Coordinates of C-alpha atoms in Angstrom, one line a residue:
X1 CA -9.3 -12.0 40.9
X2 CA -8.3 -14.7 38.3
X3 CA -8.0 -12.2 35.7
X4 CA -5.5 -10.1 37.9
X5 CA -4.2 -13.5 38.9
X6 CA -3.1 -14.0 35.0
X7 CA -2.3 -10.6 34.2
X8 CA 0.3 -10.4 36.9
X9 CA 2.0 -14.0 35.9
X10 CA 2.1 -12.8 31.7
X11 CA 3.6 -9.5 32.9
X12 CA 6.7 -11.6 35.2
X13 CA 7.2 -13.5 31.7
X14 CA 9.5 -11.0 29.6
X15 CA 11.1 -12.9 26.8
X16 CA 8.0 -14.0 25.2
X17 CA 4.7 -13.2 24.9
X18 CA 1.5 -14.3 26.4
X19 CA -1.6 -15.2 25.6
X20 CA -5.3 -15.1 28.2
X21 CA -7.6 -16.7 27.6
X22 CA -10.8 -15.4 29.1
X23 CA -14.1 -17.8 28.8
X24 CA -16.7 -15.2 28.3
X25 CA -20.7 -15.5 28.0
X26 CA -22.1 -12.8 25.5
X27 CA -24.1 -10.5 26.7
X28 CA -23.8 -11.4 30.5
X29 CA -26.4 -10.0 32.9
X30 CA -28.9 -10.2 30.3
X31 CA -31.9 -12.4 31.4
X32 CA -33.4 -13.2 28.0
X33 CA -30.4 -12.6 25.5
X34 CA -27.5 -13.0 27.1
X35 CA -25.5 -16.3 25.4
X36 CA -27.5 -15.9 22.2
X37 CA -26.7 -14.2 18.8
X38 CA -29.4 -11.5 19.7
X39 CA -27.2 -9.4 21.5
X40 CA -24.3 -9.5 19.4
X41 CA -25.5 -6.8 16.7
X42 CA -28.2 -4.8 18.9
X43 CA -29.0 -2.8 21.4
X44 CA -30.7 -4.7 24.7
X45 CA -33.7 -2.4 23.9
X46 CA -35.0 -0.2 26.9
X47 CA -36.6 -3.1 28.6
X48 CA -34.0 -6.2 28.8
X49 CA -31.7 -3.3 30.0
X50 CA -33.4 -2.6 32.5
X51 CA -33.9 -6.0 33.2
X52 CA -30.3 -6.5 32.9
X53 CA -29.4 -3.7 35.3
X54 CA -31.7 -5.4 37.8
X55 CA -29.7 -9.1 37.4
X56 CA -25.9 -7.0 37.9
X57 CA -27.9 -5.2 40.7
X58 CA -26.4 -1.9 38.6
X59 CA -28.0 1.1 40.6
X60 CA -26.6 3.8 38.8
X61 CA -28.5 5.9 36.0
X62 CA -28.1 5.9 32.4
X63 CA -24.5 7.0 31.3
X64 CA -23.8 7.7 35.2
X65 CA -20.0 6.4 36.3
X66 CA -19.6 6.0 39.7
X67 CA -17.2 8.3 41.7
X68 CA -14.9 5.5 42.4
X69 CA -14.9 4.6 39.0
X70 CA -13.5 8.3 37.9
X71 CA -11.2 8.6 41.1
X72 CA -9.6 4.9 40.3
X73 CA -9.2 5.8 36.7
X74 CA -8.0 9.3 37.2
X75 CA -4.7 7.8 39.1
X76 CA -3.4 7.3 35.6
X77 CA -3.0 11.0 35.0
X78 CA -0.2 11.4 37.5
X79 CA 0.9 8.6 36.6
X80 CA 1.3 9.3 32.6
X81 CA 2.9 12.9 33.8
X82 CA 5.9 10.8 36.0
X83 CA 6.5 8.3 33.2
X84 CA 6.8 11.3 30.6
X85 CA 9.0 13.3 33.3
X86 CA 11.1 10.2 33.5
X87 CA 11.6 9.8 30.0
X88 CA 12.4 13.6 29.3
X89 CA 14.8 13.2 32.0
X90 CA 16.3 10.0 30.2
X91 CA 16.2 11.8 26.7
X92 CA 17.9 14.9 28.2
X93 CA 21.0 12.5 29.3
X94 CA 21.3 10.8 26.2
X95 CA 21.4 14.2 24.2
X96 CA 24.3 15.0 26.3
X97 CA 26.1 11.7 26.7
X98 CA 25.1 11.1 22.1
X99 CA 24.2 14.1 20.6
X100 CA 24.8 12.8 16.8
X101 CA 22.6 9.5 17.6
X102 CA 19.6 11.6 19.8
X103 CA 19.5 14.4 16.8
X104 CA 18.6 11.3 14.3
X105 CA 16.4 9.1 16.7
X106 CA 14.5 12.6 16.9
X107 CA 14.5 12.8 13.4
X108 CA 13.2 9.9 13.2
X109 CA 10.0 10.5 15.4
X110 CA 9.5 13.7 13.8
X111 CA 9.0 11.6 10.8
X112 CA 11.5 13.8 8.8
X113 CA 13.2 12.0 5.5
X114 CA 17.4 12.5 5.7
X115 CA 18.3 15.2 3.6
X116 CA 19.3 13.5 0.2
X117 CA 17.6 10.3 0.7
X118 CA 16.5 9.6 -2.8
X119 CA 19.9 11.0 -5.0
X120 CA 21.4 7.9 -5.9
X121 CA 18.4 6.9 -7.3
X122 CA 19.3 6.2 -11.4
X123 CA 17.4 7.3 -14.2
X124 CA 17.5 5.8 -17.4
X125 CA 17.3 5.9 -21.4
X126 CA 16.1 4.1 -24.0
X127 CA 19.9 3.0 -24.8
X128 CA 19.7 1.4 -20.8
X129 CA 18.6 -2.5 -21.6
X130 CA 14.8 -2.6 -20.2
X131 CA 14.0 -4.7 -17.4
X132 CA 11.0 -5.3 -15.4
X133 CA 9.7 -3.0 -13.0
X134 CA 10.1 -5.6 -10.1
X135 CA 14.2 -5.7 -11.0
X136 CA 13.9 -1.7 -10.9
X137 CA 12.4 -1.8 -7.4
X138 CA 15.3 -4.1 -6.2
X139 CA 17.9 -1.9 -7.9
X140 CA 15.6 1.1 -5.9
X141 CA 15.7 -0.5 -2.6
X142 CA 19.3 -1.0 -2.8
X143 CA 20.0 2.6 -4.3
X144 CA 18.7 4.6 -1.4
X145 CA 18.2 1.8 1.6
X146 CA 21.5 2.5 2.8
X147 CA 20.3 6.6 3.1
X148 CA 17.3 5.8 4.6
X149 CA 18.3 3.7 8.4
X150 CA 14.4 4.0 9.1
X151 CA 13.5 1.4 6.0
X152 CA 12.8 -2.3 7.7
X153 CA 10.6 -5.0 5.6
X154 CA 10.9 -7.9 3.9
X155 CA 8.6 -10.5 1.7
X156 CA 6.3 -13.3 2.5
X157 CA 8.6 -16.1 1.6
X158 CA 9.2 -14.9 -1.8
X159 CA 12.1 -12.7 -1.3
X160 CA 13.9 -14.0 -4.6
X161 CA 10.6 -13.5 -6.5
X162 CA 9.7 -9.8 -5.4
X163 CA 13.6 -8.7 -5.4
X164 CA 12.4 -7.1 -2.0
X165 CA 16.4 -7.6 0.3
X166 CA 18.5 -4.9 0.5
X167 CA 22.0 -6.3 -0.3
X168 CA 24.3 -6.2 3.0
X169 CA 21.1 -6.0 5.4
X170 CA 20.8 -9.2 7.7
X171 CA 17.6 -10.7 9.0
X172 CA 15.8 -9.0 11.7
X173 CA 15.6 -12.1 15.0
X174 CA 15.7 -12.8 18.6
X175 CA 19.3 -11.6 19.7
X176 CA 19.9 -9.5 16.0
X177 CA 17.3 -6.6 16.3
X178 CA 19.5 -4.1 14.6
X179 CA 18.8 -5.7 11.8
X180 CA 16.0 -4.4 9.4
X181 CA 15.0 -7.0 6.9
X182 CA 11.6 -9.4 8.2
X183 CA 10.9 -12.7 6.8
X184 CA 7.1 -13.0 7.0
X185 CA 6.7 -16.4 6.3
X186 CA 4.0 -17.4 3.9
X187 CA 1.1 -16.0 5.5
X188 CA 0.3 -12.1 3.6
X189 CA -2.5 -11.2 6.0
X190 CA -0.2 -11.5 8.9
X191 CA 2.6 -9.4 7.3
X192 CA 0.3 -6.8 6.5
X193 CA -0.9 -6.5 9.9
X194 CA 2.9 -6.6 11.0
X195 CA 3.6 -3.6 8.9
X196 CA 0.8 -1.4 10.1
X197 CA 1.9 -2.5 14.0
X198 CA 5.2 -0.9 12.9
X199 CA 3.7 1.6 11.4
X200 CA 1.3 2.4 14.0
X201 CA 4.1 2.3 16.5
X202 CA 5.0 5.9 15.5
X203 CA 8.7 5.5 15.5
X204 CA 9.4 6.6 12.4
X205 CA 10.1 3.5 10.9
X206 CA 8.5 2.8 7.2
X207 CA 7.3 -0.8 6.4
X208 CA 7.3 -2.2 3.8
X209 CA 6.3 -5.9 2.7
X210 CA 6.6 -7.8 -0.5
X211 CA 4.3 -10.2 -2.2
X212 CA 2.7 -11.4 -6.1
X213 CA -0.2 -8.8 -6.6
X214 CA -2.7 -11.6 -6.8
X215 CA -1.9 -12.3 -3.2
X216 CA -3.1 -9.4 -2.2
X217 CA -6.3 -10.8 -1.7
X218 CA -4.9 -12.6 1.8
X219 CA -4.5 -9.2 3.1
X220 CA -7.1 -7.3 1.6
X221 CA -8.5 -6.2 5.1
X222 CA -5.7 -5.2 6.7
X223 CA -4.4 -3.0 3.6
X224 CA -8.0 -1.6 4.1
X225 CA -6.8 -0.7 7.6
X226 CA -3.8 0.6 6.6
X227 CA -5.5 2.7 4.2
X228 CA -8.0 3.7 7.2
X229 CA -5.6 4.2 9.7
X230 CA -3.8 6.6 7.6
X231 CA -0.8 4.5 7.8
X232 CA 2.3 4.9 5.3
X233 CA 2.9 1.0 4.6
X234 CA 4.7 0.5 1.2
X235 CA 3.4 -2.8 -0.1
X236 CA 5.7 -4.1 -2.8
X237 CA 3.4 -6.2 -5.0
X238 CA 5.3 -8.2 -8.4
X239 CA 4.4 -10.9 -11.2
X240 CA 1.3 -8.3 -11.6
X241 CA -0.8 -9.6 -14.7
X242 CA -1.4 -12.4 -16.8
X243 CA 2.3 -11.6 -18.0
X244 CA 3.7 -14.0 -15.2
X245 CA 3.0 -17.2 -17.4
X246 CA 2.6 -20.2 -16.6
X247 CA 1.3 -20.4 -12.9
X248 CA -1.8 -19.8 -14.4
X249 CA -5.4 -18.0 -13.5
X250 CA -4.9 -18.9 -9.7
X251 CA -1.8 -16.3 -9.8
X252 CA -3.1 -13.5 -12.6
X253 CA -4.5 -10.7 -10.8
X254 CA -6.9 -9.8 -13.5
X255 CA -9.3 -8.0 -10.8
X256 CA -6.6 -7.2 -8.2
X257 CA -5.8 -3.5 -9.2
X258 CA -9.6 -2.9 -9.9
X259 CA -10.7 -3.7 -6.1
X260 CA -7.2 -2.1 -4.9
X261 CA -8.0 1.3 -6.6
X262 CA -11.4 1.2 -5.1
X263 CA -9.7 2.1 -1.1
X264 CA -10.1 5.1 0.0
X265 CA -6.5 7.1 0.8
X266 CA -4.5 3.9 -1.0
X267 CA -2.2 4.9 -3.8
X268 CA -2.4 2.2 -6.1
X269 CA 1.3 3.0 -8.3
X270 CA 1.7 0.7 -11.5
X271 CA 5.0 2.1 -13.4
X272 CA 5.4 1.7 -16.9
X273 CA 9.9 1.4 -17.0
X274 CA 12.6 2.6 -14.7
X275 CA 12.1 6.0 -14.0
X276 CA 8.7 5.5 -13.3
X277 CA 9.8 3.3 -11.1
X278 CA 12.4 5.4 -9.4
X279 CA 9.3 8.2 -9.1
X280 CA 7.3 5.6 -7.1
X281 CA 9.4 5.1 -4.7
X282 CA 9.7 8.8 -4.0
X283 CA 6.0 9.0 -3.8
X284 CA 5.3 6.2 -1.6
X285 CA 8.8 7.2 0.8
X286 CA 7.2 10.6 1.1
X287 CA 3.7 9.8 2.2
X288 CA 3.8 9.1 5.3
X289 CA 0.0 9.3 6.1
X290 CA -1.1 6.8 3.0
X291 CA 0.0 3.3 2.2
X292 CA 1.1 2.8 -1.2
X293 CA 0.5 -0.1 -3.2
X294 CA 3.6 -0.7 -5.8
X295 CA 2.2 -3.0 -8.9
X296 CA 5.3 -4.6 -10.7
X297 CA 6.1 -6.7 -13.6
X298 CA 7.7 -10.3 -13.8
X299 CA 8.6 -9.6 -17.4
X300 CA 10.7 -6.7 -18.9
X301 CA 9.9 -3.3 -20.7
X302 CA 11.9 -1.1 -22.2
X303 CA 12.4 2.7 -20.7
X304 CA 11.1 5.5 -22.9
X305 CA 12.9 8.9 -24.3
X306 CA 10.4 11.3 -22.1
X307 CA 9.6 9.3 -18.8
X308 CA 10.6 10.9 -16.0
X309 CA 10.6 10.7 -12.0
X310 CA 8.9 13.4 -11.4
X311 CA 6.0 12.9 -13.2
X312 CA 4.4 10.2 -11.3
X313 CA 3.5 12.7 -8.5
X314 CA 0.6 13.7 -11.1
X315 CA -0.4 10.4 -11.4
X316 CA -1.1 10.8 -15.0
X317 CA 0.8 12.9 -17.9
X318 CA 1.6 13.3 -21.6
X319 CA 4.2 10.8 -22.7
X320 CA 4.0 12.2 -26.2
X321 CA 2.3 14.4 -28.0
X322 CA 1.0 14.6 -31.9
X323 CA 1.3 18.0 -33.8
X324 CA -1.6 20.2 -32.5
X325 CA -4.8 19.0 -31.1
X326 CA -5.2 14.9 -30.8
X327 CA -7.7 13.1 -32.2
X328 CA -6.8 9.8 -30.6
X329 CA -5.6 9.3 -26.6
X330 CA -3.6 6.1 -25.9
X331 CA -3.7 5.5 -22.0
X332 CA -1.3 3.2 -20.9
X333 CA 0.5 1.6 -17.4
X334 CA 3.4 -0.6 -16.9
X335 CA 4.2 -2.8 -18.9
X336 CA 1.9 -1.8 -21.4
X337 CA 2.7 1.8 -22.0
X338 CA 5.2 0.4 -24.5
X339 CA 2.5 -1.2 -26.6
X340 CA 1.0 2.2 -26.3
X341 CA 3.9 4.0 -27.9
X342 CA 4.3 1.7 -30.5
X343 CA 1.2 1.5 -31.3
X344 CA 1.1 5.4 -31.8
X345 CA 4.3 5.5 -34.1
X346 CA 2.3 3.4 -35.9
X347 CA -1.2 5.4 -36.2
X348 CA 0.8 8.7 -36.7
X349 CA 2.5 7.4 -39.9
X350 CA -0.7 6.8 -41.0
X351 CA -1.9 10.5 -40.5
X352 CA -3.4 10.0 -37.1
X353 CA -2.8 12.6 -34.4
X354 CA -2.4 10.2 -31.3
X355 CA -1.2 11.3 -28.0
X356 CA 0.0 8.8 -25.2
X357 CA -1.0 9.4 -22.0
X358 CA 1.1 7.3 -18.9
X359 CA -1.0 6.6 -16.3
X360 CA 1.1 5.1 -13.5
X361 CA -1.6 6.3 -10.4
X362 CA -5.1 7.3 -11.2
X363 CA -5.8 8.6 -7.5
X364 CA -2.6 10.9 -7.6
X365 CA -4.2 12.1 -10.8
X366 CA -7.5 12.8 -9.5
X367 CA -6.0 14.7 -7.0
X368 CA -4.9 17.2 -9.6
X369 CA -6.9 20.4 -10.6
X370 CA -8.8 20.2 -13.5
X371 CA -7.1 22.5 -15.7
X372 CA -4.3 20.3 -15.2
X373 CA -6.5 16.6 -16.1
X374 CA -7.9 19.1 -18.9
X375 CA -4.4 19.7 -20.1
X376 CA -4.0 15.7 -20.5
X377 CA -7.5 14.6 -21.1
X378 CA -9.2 17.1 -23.3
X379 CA -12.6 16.6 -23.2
X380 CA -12.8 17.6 -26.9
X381 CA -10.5 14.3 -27.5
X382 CA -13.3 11.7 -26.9
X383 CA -11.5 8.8 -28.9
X384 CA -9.7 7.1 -25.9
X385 CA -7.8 3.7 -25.4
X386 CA -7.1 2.2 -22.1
X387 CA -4.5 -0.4 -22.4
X388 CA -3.7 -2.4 -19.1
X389 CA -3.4 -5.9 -19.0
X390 CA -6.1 -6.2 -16.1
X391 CA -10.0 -5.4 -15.7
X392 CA -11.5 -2.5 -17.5
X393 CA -13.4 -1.8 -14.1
X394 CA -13.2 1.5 -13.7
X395 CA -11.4 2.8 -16.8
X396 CA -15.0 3.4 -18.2
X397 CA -14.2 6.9 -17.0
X398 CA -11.7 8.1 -19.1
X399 CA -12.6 6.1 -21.9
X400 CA -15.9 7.2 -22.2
X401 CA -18.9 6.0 -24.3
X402 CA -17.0 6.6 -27.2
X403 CA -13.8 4.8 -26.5
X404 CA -12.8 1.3 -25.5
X405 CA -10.2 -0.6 -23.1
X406 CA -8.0 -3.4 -24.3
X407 CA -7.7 -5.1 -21.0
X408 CA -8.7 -9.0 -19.5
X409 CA -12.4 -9.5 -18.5
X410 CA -12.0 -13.1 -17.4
X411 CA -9.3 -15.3 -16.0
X412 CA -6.0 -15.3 -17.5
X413 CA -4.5 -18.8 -18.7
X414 CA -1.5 -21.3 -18.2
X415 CA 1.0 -20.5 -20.7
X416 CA 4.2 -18.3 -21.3
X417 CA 4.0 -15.2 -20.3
X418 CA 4.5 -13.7 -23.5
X419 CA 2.2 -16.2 -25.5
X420 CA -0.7 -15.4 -22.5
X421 CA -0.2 -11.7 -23.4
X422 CA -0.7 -12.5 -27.2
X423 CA -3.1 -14.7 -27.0
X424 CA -5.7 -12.2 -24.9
X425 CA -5.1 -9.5 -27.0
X426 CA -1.8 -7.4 -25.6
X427 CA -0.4 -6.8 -28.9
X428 CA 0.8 -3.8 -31.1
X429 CA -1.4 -5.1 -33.4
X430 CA -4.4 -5.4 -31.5
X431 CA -4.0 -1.8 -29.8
X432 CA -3.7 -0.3 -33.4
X433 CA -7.0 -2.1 -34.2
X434 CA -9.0 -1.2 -32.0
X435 CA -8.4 2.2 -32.2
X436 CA -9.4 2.1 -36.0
X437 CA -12.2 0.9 -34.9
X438 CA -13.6 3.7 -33.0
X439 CA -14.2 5.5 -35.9

């Protein structure tokens, strides 16, 4: 009676929400276990349940429900079939009295993308000045925001940092819900869980939420649910490696990516210069069954001659080629596939048949057939360099026995950015080297 007492009072209170509290005792009924940590993780055991059903004066046989039980429950059938013949009848009206705005609400729960969504996304040149990926999400967001009404997110108090606002868009509150952008407040794991609650919803909405990579850690388990739940959150994580300076080791995600790329169904998307950038956005826009984990850079890159959109839907593909077979792959991501196609200009004028390979998404690459990873990573090729300014967990597959990873196995360091990324080894320099020294 208490417990219909306070559901009835939270459900009179309608502009704010309302919290029970019930004072349990755990495993109730139970003469021997209930109230201690026996029962929380295991079964009763055939005897204290039967002791148990004894205490509750529970007649009924195992896995038996009462009639009254079905015929109380069963009232919600008829009920569900008036509340959906109500709303068919309310839909029907409002097709008739706003046919434009019903045809794109049910767009919208079909979970169809506007036609044309993505075409004013830019692409870009090496003659475009390079920027970091972070400034290329911004310039995304705003690019095809306004095509796409269903967007809504915002940042975890770093808005300025993560370039996550969509210019024009005001701040979703109490008495402005029309508007689409969130401000989370510093506190990840509860933005996350916002964003799947959106997403979960069903509406058609697609969440996303911005934060620094590192950070990512605050919300590990409910990107793990979004991941689980099949849910198509777009997390919008910057300042992605050592290359954010001066903050130091508590804000370099050396392991970050690593654990990321270990969720199941989580696209993990680390673009190397704008169009990449451009093509992860597409990606992560389309899927609306996977979340998709955007890893961007604090500091700038330049955008390469054969980069493309497109091409991050593989995952993984040729940046450039040598003349016929290659007896050297250069794998590279973000910030330092440039490094990578230095470094091969350099190795080829020294007679060296080098092939860069970007790999902006290793699960949209495993997802390809083999011929296709075959057509990028000949097995015949088994002199392979991973460059990524993060752990080498994981890269061991592609490298091989007979190749190496130049890559951060410890914790990063206060300093510039630039100097941090000298200093541990992200140099032309150091990329040539070491593939020298495979032999």
């Amino acid at each position: 009676d208490a417990i219909v007492r306070a559901l009835e009072a939270a459900k009179a209170v309608t502009d704010k929400p309302s919290l029970i509290k019930v004072t349990t005792t755990i495993g109730y009924g139970s003469p021997n276990k209930a109230n201690t940590a026996g029962v929380h993780g295991a079964a009763l055991g055939a005897d204290e349940a039967e002791l148990t059903r004894k205490a509750l004066e529970w007649t009924y046989g195992d896995f038996e429900v009462p009639q009254e039980a079905y015929d109380h429950w069963r009232q919600a059938i008829q009920r569900g079939a008036n509340a959906e013949g109500d709303w068919n009848a309310t839909l029907s009206a409002y097709r008739q009295a706003y046919p434009a705005e019903a045809a794109e609400f049910e767009r919208r729960l079909r979970g169809e993308l506007p036609e044309g969504w993505d075409s004013s996304l830019p692409t870009f040149t090496p003659a475009d000045k390079g920027l970091a990926t972070r400034q290329h999400s911004y310039n995304a967001l705003n690019a095809f925001g306004p095509n796409l009404p269903e967007l809504i997110g915002g940042s975890a108090d770093l808005t300025h940092s993560n370039l996550t606002d969509i210019k024009g868009e005001a701040s979703f509150q109490k008495g402005a819900e029309g508007n689409r952008y969130l401000h989370f407040g510093v506190r990840e794991h509860a933005m996350a869980a916002i964003l799947n609650g959106i997403a979960y919803h069903n509406s058609g909405l697609i969440p996303y939420g911005g934060t620094f990579l590192v950070f990512a850690g605050y919300m590990i388990g409910a990107m793990r649910l979004s991941a689980l739940s099949e849910l198509g959150v777009i997390y919008v994580l910057t300042h992605d490696s050592i290359g954010l300076g001066e903050d130091g080791p508590t804000h370099q995600p050396v392991e970050t990516l690593a654990n990321l790329r270990a969720i199941p169904n989580l696209l993990v998307i680390r673009p190397g210069d704008g169009n990449e950038t451009m093509g992860a956005y597409q990606v992560a826009v389309a899927n609306r069954k996977r979340p998709t984990v955007l890893a961007l850079s604090r500091q700038a890159m330049a955008n390469q001659a054969t980069s493309t959109p497109g091409a991050v839907a593989k995952g993984g593909y040729i940046l450039e080629d040598s003349n016929g077979s290659p007896d050297l792959i250069l794998i590279g991501t973000g910030t330092e596939l440039d490094l990578c196609v230095k470094a091969a200009a350099q190795l080829r004028g020294e007679g060296h048949n080098v092939r860069v390979v970007s790999m902006p998404c290793v699960e949209l690459f495993e997802e390809q057939d083999a011929s296709y990873r075959e057509s990028v990573l000949p097995a015949a090729c088994r002199k392979r360099v991973v460059v990524e300014a993060s752990s080498s967990f994981g890269w061991h597959k592609y490298t091989g026995f007979d190749g190496a990873a130049v890559s951060i196995d410890r914790f990063g360091a206060s300093a510039p950015g630039p100097l941090c990324l000298e200093k541990f080894g992200f140099t032309v320099e150091n990329v040539v080297a070491t593939a020298k020294g495979l032999g």
